[in-house]
PDB file of C-alpha atoms in Angstrom:
ATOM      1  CA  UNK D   1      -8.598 -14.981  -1.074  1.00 65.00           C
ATOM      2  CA  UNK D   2     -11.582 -17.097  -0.873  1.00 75.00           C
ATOM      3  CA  UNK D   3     -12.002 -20.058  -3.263  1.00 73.00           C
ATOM      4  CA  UNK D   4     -15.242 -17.434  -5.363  1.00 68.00           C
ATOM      5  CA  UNK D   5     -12.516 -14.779  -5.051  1.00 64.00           C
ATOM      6  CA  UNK D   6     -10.284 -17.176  -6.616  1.00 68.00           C
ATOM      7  CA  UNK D   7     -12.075 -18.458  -9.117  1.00 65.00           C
ATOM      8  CA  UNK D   8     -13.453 -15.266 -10.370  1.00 64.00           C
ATOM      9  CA  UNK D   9      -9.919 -13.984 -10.439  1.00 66.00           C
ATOM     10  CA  UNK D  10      -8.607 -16.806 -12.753  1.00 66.00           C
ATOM     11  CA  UNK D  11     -12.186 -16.749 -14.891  1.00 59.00           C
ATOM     12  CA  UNK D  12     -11.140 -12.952 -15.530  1.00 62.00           C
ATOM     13  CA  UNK D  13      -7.570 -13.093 -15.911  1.00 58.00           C
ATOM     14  CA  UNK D  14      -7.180 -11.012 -12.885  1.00 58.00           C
ATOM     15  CA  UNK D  15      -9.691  -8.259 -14.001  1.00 61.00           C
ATOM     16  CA  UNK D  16     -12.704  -8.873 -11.519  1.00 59.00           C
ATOM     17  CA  UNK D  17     -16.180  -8.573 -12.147  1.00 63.00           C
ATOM     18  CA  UNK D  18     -18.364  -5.448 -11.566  1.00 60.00           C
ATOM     19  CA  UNK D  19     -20.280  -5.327  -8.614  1.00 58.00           C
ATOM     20  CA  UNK D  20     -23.448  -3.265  -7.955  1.00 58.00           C
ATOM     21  CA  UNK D  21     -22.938   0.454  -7.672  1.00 59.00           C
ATOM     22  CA  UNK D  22     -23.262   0.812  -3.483  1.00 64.00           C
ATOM     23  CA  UNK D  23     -24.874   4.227  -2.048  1.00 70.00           C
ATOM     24  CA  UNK D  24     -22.455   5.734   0.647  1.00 71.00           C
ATOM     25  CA  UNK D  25     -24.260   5.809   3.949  1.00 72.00           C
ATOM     26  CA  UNK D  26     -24.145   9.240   5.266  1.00 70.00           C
ATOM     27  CA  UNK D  27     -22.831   8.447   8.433  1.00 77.00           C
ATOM     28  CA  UNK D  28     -19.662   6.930   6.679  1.00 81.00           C
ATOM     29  CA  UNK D  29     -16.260   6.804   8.720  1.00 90.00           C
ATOM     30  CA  UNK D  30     -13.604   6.810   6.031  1.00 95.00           C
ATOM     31  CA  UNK D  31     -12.337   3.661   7.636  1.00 96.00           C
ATOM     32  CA  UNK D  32     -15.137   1.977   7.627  1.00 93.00           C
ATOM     33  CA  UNK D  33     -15.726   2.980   4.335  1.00 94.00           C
ATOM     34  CA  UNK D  34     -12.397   1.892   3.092  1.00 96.00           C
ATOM     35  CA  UNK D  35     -12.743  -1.424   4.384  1.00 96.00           C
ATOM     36  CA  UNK D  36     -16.217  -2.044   2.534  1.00 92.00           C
ATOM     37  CA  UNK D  37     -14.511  -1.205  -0.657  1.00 94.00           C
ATOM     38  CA  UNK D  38     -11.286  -2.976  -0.064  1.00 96.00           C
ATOM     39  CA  UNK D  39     -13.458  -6.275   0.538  1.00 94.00           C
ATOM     40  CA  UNK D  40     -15.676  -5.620  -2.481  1.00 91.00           C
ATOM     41  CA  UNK D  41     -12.365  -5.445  -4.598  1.00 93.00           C
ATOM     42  CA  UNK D  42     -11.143  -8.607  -3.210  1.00 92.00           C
ATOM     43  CA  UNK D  43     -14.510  -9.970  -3.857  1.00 89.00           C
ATOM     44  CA  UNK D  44     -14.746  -9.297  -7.576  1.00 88.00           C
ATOM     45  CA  UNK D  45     -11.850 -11.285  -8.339  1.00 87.00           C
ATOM     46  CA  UNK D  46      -9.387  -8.095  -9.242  1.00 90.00           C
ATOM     47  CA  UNK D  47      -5.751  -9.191  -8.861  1.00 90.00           C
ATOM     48  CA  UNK D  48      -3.783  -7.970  -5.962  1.00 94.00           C
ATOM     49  CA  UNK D  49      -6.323  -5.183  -5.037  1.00 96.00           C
ATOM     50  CA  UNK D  50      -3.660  -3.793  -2.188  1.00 97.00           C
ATOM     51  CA  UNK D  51      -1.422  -2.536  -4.611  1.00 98.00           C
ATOM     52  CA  UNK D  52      -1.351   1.081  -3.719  1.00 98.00           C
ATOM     53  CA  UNK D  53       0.885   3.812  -5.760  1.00 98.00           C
ATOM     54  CA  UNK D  54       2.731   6.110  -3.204  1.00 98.00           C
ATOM     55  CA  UNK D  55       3.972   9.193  -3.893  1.00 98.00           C
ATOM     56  CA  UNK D  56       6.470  10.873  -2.275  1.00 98.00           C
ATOM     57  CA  UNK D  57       8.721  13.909  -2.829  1.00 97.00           C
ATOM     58  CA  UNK D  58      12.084  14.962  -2.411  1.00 93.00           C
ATOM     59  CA  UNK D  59      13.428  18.135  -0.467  1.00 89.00           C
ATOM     60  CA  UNK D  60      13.455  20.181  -3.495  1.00 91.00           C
ATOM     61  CA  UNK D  61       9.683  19.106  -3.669  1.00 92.00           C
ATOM     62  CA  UNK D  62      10.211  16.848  -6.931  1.00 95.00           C
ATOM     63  CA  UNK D  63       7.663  14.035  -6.869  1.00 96.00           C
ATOM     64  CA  UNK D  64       7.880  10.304  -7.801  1.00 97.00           C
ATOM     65  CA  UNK D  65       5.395   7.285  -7.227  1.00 98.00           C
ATOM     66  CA  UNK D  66       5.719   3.455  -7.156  1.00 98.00           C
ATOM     67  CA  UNK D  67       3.589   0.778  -6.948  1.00 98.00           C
ATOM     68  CA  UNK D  68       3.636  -1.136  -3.724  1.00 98.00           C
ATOM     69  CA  UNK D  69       1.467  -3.528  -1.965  1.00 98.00           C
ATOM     70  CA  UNK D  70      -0.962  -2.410   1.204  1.00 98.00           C
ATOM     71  CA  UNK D  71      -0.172  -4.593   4.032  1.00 98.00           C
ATOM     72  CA  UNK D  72      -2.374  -3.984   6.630  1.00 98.00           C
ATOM     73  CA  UNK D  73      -4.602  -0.873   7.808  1.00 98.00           C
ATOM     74  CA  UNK D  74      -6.522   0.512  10.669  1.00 96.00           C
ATOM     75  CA  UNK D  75      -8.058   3.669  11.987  1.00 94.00           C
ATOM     76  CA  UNK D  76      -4.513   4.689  12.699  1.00 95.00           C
ATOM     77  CA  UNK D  77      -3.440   4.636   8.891  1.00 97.00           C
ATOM     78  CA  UNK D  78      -1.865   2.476   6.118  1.00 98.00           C
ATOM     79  CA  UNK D  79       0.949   0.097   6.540  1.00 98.00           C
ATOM     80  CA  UNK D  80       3.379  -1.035   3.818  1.00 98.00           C
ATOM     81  CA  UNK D  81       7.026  -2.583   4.313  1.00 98.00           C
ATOM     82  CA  UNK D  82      10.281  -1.547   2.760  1.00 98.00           C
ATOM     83  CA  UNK D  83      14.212  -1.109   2.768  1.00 97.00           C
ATOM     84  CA  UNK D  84      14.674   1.957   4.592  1.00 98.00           C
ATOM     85  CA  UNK D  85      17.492   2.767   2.314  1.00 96.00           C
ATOM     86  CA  UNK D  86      15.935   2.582  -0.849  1.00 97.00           C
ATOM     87  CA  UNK D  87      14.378   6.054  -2.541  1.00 97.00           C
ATOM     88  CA  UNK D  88      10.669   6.524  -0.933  1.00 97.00           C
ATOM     89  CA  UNK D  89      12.184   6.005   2.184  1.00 97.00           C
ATOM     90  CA  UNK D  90      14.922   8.567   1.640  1.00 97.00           C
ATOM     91  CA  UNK D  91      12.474  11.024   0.317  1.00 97.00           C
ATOM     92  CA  UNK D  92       9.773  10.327   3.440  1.00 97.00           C
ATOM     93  CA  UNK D  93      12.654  11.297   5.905  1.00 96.00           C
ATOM     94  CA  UNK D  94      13.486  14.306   3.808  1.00 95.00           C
ATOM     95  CA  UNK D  95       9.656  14.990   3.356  1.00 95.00           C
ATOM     96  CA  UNK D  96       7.139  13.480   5.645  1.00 95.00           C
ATOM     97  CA  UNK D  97       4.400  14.003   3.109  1.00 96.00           C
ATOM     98  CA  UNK D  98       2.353  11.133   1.131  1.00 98.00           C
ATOM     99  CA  UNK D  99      -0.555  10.329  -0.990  1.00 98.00           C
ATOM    100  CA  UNK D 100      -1.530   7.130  -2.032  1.00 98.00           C
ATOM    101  CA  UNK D 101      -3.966   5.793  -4.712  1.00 98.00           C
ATOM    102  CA  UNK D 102      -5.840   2.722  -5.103  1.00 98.00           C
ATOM    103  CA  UNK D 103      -7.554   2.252  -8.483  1.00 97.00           C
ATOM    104  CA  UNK D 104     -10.164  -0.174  -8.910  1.00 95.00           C
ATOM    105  CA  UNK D 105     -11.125  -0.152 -12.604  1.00 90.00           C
ATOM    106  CA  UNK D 106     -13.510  -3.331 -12.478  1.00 87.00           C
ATOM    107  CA  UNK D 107     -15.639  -1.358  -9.996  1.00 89.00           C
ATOM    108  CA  UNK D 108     -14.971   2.341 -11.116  1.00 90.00           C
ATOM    109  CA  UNK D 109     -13.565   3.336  -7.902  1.00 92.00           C
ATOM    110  CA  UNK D 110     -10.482   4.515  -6.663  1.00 96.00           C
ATOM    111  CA  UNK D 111      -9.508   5.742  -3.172  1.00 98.00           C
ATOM    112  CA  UNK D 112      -7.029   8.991  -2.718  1.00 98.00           C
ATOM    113  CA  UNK D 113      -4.994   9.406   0.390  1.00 98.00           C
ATOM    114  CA  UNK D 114      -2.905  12.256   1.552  1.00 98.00           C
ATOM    115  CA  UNK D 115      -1.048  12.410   5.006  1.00 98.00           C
ATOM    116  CA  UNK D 116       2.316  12.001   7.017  1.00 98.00           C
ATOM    117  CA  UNK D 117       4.207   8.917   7.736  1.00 98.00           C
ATOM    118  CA  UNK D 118       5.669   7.009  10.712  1.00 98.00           C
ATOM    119  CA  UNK D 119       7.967   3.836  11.402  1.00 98.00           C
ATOM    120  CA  UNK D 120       6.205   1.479  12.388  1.00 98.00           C
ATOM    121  CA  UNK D 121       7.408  -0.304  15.921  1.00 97.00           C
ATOM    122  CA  UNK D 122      10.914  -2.865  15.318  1.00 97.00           C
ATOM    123  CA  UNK D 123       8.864  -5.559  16.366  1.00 98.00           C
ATOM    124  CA  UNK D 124       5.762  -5.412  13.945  1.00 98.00           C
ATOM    125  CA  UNK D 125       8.105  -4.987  11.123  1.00 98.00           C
ATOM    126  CA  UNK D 126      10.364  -7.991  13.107  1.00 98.00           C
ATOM    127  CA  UNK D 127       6.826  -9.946  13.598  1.00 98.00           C
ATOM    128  CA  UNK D 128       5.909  -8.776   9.463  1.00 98.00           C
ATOM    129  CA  UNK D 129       9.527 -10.021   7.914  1.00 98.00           C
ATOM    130  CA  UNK D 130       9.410 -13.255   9.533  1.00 98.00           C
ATOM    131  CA  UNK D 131       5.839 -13.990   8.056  1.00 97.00           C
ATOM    132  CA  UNK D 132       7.604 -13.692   4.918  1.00 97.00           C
ATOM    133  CA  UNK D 133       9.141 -17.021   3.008  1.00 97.00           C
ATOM    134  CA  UNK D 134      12.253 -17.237   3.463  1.00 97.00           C
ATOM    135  CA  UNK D 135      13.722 -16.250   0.090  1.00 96.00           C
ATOM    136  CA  UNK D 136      12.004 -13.216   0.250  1.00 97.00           C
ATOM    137  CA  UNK D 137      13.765 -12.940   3.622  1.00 97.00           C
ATOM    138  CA  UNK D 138      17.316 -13.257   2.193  1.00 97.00           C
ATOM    139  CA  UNK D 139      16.313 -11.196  -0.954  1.00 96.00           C
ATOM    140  CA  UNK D 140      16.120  -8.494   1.955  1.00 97.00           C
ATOM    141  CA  UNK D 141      19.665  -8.321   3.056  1.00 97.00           C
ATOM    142  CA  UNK D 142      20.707  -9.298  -0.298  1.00 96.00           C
ATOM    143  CA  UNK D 143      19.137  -5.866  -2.312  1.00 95.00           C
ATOM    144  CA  UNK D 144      20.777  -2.593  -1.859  1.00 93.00           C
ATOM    145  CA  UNK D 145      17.339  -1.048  -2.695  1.00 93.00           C
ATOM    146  CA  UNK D 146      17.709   2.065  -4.944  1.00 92.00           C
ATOM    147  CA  UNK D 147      21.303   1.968  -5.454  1.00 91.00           C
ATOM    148  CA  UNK D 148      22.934   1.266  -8.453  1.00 92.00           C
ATOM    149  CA  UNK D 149      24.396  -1.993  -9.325  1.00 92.00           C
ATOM    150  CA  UNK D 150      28.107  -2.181  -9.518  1.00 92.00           C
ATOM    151  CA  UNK D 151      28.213  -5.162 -12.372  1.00 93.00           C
ATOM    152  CA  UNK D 152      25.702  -8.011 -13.795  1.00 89.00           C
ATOM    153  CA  UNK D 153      26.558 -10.219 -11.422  1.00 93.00           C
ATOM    154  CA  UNK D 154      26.536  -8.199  -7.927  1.00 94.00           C
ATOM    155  CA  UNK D 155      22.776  -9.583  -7.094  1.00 94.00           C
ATOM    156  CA  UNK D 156      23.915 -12.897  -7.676  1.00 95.00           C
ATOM    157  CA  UNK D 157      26.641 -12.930  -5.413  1.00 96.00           C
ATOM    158  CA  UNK D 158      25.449 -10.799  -2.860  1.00 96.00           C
ATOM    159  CA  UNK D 159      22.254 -13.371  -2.798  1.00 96.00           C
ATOM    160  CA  UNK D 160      24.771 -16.334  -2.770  1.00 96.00           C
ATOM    161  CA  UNK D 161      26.151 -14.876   0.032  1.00 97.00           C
ATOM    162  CA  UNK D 162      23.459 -14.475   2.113  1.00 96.00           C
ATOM    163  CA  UNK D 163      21.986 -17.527   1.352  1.00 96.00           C
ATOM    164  CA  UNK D 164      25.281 -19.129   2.860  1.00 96.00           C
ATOM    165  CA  UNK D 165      24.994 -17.003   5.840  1.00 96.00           C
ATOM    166  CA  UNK D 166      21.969 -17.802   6.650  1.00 97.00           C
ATOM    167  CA  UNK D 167      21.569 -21.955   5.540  1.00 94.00           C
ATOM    168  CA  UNK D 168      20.669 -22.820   9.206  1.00 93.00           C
ATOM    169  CA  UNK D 169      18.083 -21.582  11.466  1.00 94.00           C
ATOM    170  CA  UNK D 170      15.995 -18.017  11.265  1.00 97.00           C
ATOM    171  CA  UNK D 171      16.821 -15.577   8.909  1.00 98.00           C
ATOM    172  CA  UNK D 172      17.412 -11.867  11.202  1.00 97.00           C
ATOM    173  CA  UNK D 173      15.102  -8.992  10.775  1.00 98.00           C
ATOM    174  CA  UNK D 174      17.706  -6.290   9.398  1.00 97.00           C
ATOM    175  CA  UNK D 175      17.530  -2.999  10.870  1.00 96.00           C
ATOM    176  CA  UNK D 176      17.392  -1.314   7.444  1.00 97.00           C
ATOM    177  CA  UNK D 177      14.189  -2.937   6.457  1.00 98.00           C
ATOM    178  CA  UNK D 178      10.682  -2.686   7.778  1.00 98.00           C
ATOM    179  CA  UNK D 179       7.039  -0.521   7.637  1.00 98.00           C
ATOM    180  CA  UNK D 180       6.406   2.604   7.445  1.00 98.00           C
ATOM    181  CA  UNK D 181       2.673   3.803   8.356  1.00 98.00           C
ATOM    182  CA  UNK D 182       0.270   6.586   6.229  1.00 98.00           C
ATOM    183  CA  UNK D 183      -1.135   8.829   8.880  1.00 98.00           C
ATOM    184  CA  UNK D 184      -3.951  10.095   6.651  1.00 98.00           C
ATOM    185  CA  UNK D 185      -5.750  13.734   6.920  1.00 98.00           C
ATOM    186  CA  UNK D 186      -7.403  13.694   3.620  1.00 98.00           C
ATOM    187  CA  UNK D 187      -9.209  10.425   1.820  1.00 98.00           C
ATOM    188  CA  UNK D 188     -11.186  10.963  -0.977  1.00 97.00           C
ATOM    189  CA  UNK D 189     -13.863   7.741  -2.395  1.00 94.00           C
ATOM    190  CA  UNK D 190     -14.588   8.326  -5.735  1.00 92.00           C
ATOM    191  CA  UNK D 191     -17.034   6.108  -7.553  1.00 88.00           C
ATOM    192  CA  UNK D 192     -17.884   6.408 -11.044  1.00 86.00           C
ATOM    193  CA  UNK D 193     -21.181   7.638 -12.634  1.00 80.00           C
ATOM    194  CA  UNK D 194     -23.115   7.668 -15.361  1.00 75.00           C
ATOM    195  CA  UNK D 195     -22.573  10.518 -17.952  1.00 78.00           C
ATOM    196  CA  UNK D 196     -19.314  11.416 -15.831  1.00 80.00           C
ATOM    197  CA  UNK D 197     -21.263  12.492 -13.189  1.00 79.00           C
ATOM    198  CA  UNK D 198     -19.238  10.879 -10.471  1.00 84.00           C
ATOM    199  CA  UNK D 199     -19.605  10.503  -6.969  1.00 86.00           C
ATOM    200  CA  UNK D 200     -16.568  12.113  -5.221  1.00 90.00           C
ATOM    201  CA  UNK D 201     -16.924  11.947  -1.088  1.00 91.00           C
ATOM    202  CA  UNK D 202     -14.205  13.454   0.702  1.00 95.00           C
ATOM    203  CA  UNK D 203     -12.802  13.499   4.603  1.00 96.00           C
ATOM    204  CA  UNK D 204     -10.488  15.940   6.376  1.00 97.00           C
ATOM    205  CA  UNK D 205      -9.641  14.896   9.637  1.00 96.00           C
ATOM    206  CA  UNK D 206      -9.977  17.357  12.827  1.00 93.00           C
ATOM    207  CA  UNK D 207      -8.804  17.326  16.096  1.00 92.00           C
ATOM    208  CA  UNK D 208     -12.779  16.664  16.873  1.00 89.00           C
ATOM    209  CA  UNK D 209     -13.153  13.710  14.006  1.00 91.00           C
ATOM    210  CA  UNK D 210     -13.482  13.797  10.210  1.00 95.00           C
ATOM    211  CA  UNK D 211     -15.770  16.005   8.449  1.00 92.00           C
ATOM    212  CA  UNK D 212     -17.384  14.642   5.111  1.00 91.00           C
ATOM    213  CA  UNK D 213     -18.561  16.283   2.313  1.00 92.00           C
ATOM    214  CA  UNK D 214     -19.014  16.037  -1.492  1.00 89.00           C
ATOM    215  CA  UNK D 215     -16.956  17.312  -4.697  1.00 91.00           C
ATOM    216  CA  UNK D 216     -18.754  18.305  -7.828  1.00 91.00           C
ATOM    217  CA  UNK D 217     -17.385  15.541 -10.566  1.00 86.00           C
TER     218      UNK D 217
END
């Protein structure tokens, strides 16, 4: 964040500031698109505008979401890191389909994505887990993501443990954790209107492009 991002986060307790109301150009790519918003949501001063719900479901088709935190995205999708034992990753091997939503109340926008996921490569999510400090590091070998705890005290220990382990030199990338990438096919923008008359642009992706159009509120 920028020092004016930071400032107007801490002046707003997190909550940003409302920016303009922006017209979408009508030659909008949805990337392109996302990326003006995502910076306009970092600009207002809105705490930790990556955080993303995902929803996933399960091979009997039962859904559940999370919150997570956007790490990175391109025109080739949306990247966020995880243990690949824990839940959402279960259920995205079971069932390669995804949404996510970002909500940006401050700026009465939110973003929805649908699509299919991939691992990312063992070295980005290598290159990704050793940008992380290093307790967040150990915390990764020391969570059994998802599963249930077997007494009070197992997090302790098992953190204690790894923590020993690993006192000297780099902490290993574990081959249970790293990123798995949205693959998007839908995105809708939708941006708050007057009277409820909201703006609601959508893209489907073809094998020729994306084709845009426009959902009544």
């Amino acid at each position: 964040m920028t020092l004016l991002e930071k400032l107007r986060c801490l002046f707003t307790f997190g909550q940003g500031v409302a920016l303009p109301l922006a017209e979408v150009p009508p030659n909008a790519t949805p990337h392109a698109l996302f990326k003006q918003w995502f910076e306009e949501a970092s600009q207002s001063g809105i705490l930790l505008p990556e955080a993303m719900s995902v929803s996933t479901c399960d091979s009997s088709g039962q859904p559940s979401s999370r919150m997570v935190l956007l790490k990175d995205f391109d025109e080739e999708g949306f990247i966020f890191y995880t243990n690949y034992g824990s839940r959402k990753s279960q259920e995205l091997v079971e069932n390669g389909k995804v949404a996510l939503l970002f909500h940006w109340n401050v700026l009465q926008r939110q973003v929805r994505i649908e699509g299919t996921v991939e691992k990312v490569s063992p070295q980005q999510s290598a290159d990704y887990f050793h940008s992380r400090d290093r307790g967040s590091q150990i915390g990764a070998w020391a969570s059994k993501q998802s599963q249930q705890l077997k007494s009070n005290d197992e997090l302790k220990e098992r953190m204690a443990h790894f923590q020993e382990k690993f006192q000297t030199g780099e902490v290993p990338h574990p081959d249970f954790w790293g990123g798995w990438r949205i693959k998007p096919h839908h995105i809708e923008f939708w941006q708050g209107r007057a009277s409820r008359l909201h703006d609601r642009i959508c893209f489907d992706k073809t094998e020729s492009g994306w084709n845009n159009y426009k959902l009544h509120p």
